[in-house]
């Protein structure tokens, strides 16, 4: 099976702009989670989507939002970009976190966002 | 508040020199604990899942163990290709992974 794919892989934006990142999960996986990784804070959970519904949310401002489509593909949007949003954004997919031991999250390669 | 601490932050080993990485955690409603490996510029790669205290999992030169408050990743006779950052991540009952800061391992030939 193909792994999790993320597009684009690299992105440069300026402060105040907005950005949309895309994630295609492993075929058959229904849950998609997003994480932000920075050198100072490490990997931090942003949100999780399952069946087009946000099921879980981390401690990030409302500028960070996401959605999931009927084919489980997910997008993440950051509005009014700030310098501190520069990070590696990772997407992870799993089959179904509610079904016992099928909750292993498999990560994509990430999108490297640089805000100038 | 959920907390995950990994130690040491960095570890340098000679090829063949065995060692252990530690992950201590305080997580409400723990559903499991995951270990990942991350190479520079890449996403984390899944290694192990542990669900119960006393459980052990092995893969090549790696063995992960779990107690009620800690997990260990033992590396036996490491090779240079084992150099990476190893991340520990307890899974909350909400389905959220809480990541530690990682241990960066360098294995010299």
XYZ file of C-alpha atoms in Angstrom:
225
model
C 0.000 0.000 0.000
C 1.139 3.511 -0.652
C 1.995 5.502 2.436
C 0.630 8.805 3.632
C 1.295 11.567 1.136
C 1.441 15.278 1.793
C 1.520 18.190 -0.598
C 3.251 20.457 -1.063
C 6.505 19.323 0.510
C 7.914 22.828 0.860
C 6.255 26.195 1.064
C 7.402 29.756 1.590
C 4.865 32.389 2.619
C 4.937 35.872 4.079
C 3.340 37.092 7.280
C -0.380 37.719 6.990
C -0.918 35.276 4.150
C -2.849 32.066 4.477
C -1.854 28.547 3.495
C -3.573 25.235 2.787
C -1.800 21.914 3.201
C -3.083 18.603 1.906
C -2.858 15.051 3.212
C -3.873 11.791 1.564
C -4.072 8.939 4.080
C -3.176 5.307 3.541
C -5.921 3.614 1.552
C -8.628 2.372 3.925
C -7.590 4.579 6.810
C -10.375 6.739 8.121
C -8.712 8.881 10.741
C -6.329 11.729 9.964
C -4.397 13.682 12.586
C -2.252 16.769 12.113
C 0.832 17.732 14.091
C 3.180 20.696 14.151
C 6.871 20.033 14.728
C 9.318 22.769 15.730
C 12.793 22.555 17.288
C 11.616 24.287 20.454
C 8.259 22.619 21.065
C 8.731 19.270 19.397
C 5.714 17.479 17.968
C 2.416 18.996 19.033
C -1.057 17.733 18.216
C -3.235 20.078 16.175
C -6.442 18.142 15.474
C -7.908 14.838 14.366
C -10.617 14.129 11.811
C -12.695 11.004 11.418
C -15.572 10.571 8.968
C -15.388 14.247 8.036
C -15.804 15.352 11.658
C -13.258 16.902 13.946
C -13.014 14.546 16.908
C -10.157 16.039 18.833
C -8.392 19.364 19.011
C -5.108 20.535 20.480
C -4.235 23.877 22.040
C -3.753 25.987 18.953
C -5.450 29.274 18.038
C -8.445 29.412 15.752
C -6.210 30.449 12.855
C -5.485 26.757 12.490
C -8.342 24.817 10.975
C -8.889 21.688 8.988
C -11.383 19.535 7.227
C -11.768 16.036 5.924
C -13.462 14.904 2.743
C -15.587 11.842 2.112
C -12.577 9.988 0.674
C -10.705 10.631 3.981
C -8.318 13.100 2.395
C -7.713 16.040 4.678
C -6.650 19.644 4.384
C -5.263 21.975 6.971
C -5.495 25.745 6.717
C -3.560 28.419 8.567
C -4.806 31.970 8.177
C -2.968 35.207 8.930
C 0.411 33.521 9.094
C 2.894 34.529 11.779
C 6.650 34.004 11.856
C 6.176 31.451 14.625
C 4.099 29.260 12.322
C 7.274 28.200 10.530
C 7.433 24.482 11.163
C 7.177 20.994 9.751
C 3.506 20.052 9.511
C 2.917 16.335 9.722
C -0.141 14.356 8.892
C -0.768 10.867 10.259
C -3.436 8.356 9.350
C -4.857 5.390 11.203
C -7.642 2.957 10.565
C -9.915 3.827 13.418
C -8.789 5.001 16.849
C -11.905 3.491 18.410
C -11.254 -0.036 17.285
C -8.870 -1.408 19.823
C -5.387 -2.032 18.555
C -5.865 -0.516 15.115
C -4.952 2.985 16.210
C -1.331 3.047 15.102
C -0.709 6.368 13.406
C 1.422 6.324 10.268
C 3.051 9.586 9.351
C 3.608 11.290 6.048
C 6.838 13.062 5.084
C 5.508 16.446 6.181
C 5.200 19.888 4.653
C 7.985 22.292 5.558
C 6.476 25.786 5.911
C 8.664 28.845 6.135
C 7.015 32.165 6.993
C 9.017 35.282 6.161
C -1.372 17.869 32.890
C 0.007 15.217 30.568
C 3.758 15.120 30.480
C 6.339 13.033 28.642
C 10.064 13.223 29.351
C 12.700 11.429 27.344
C 16.280 10.965 28.453
C 18.972 11.431 27.536
C 18.360 14.214 25.005
C 21.355 13.059 23.002
C 23.387 9.876 23.025
C 26.599 9.008 21.235
C 27.576 5.369 20.994
C 30.300 3.418 19.321
C 29.127 0.747 16.946
C 28.334 -2.348 19.012
C 27.948 -0.444 22.286
C 24.511 -1.287 23.719
C 22.429 1.233 25.664
C 18.896 2.193 26.692
C 16.677 5.198 26.115
C 14.140 6.212 28.731
C 10.635 7.632 28.419
C 8.800 8.610 31.585
C 5.223 9.803 31.362
C 2.241 11.115 33.236
C -0.813 10.693 31.037
C -4.425 10.447 32.044
C -6.289 7.540 30.542
C -3.342 5.859 28.850
C -4.418 3.616 25.966
C -0.994 2.625 24.766
C 2.532 3.838 24.170
C 4.187 4.223 20.790
C 7.807 4.428 19.742
C 8.802 6.114 16.509
C 12.073 6.721 14.738
C 12.609 9.969 12.848
C 15.378 10.705 10.387
C 16.254 14.330 9.560
C 13.747 15.942 7.223
C 11.378 12.968 7.311
C 8.197 12.005 9.097
C 8.297 9.668 12.106
C 8.466 5.982 11.268
C 6.449 3.610 13.439
C 8.449 1.107 15.492
C 6.386 -0.358 18.340
C 3.153 -0.168 20.269
C 2.944 -1.316 23.890
C -0.326 -1.652 25.748
C 0.304 -3.285 29.124
C 2.877 -3.006 31.890
C 5.348 -5.823 31.454
C 4.860 -6.034 27.706
C 7.941 -6.261 25.471
C 8.330 -5.930 21.712
C 11.443 -6.613 19.628
C 12.571 -5.676 16.155
C 16.097 -6.393 14.980
C 18.420 -4.616 17.420
C 15.620 -2.788 19.242
C 13.536 -3.912 22.183
C 10.844 -1.808 23.845
C 9.498 -2.423 27.340
C 6.738 -0.807 29.354
C 6.062 -0.223 33.054
C 3.284 1.815 34.627
C 5.244 5.052 34.465
C 8.107 4.407 32.067
C 9.108 2.823 28.828
C 12.568 1.827 27.709
C 13.997 1.352 24.262
C 16.988 -0.959 24.451
C 19.441 -0.904 21.569
C 21.691 -3.929 21.322
C 24.932 -3.767 19.330
C 23.841 -0.680 17.363
C 25.031 0.092 13.862
C 25.559 3.517 12.246
C 22.259 3.133 10.396
C 20.481 3.175 13.759
C 21.411 6.850 14.082
C 18.170 8.840 14.291
C 15.886 10.595 16.746
C 13.729 8.198 18.744
C 10.361 9.515 19.853
C 8.145 8.158 22.590
C 4.426 8.948 22.420
C 1.800 7.829 24.915
C -1.702 7.648 23.479
C -4.393 9.357 25.540
C -7.873 7.916 25.852
C -9.005 10.751 23.555
C -6.859 9.303 20.773
C -4.262 12.044 20.984
C -0.554 11.182 20.875
C 1.563 13.115 23.365
C 5.140 13.226 22.108
C 8.306 13.533 24.118
C 11.121 15.732 22.852
C 13.022 12.712 21.624
C 16.471 11.212 22.059
C 18.910 11.863 19.244
C 21.143 8.848 18.826
C 24.421 8.921 16.963
C 26.264 5.661 16.381
C 29.842 5.999 15.235
C 31.584 3.264 13.245
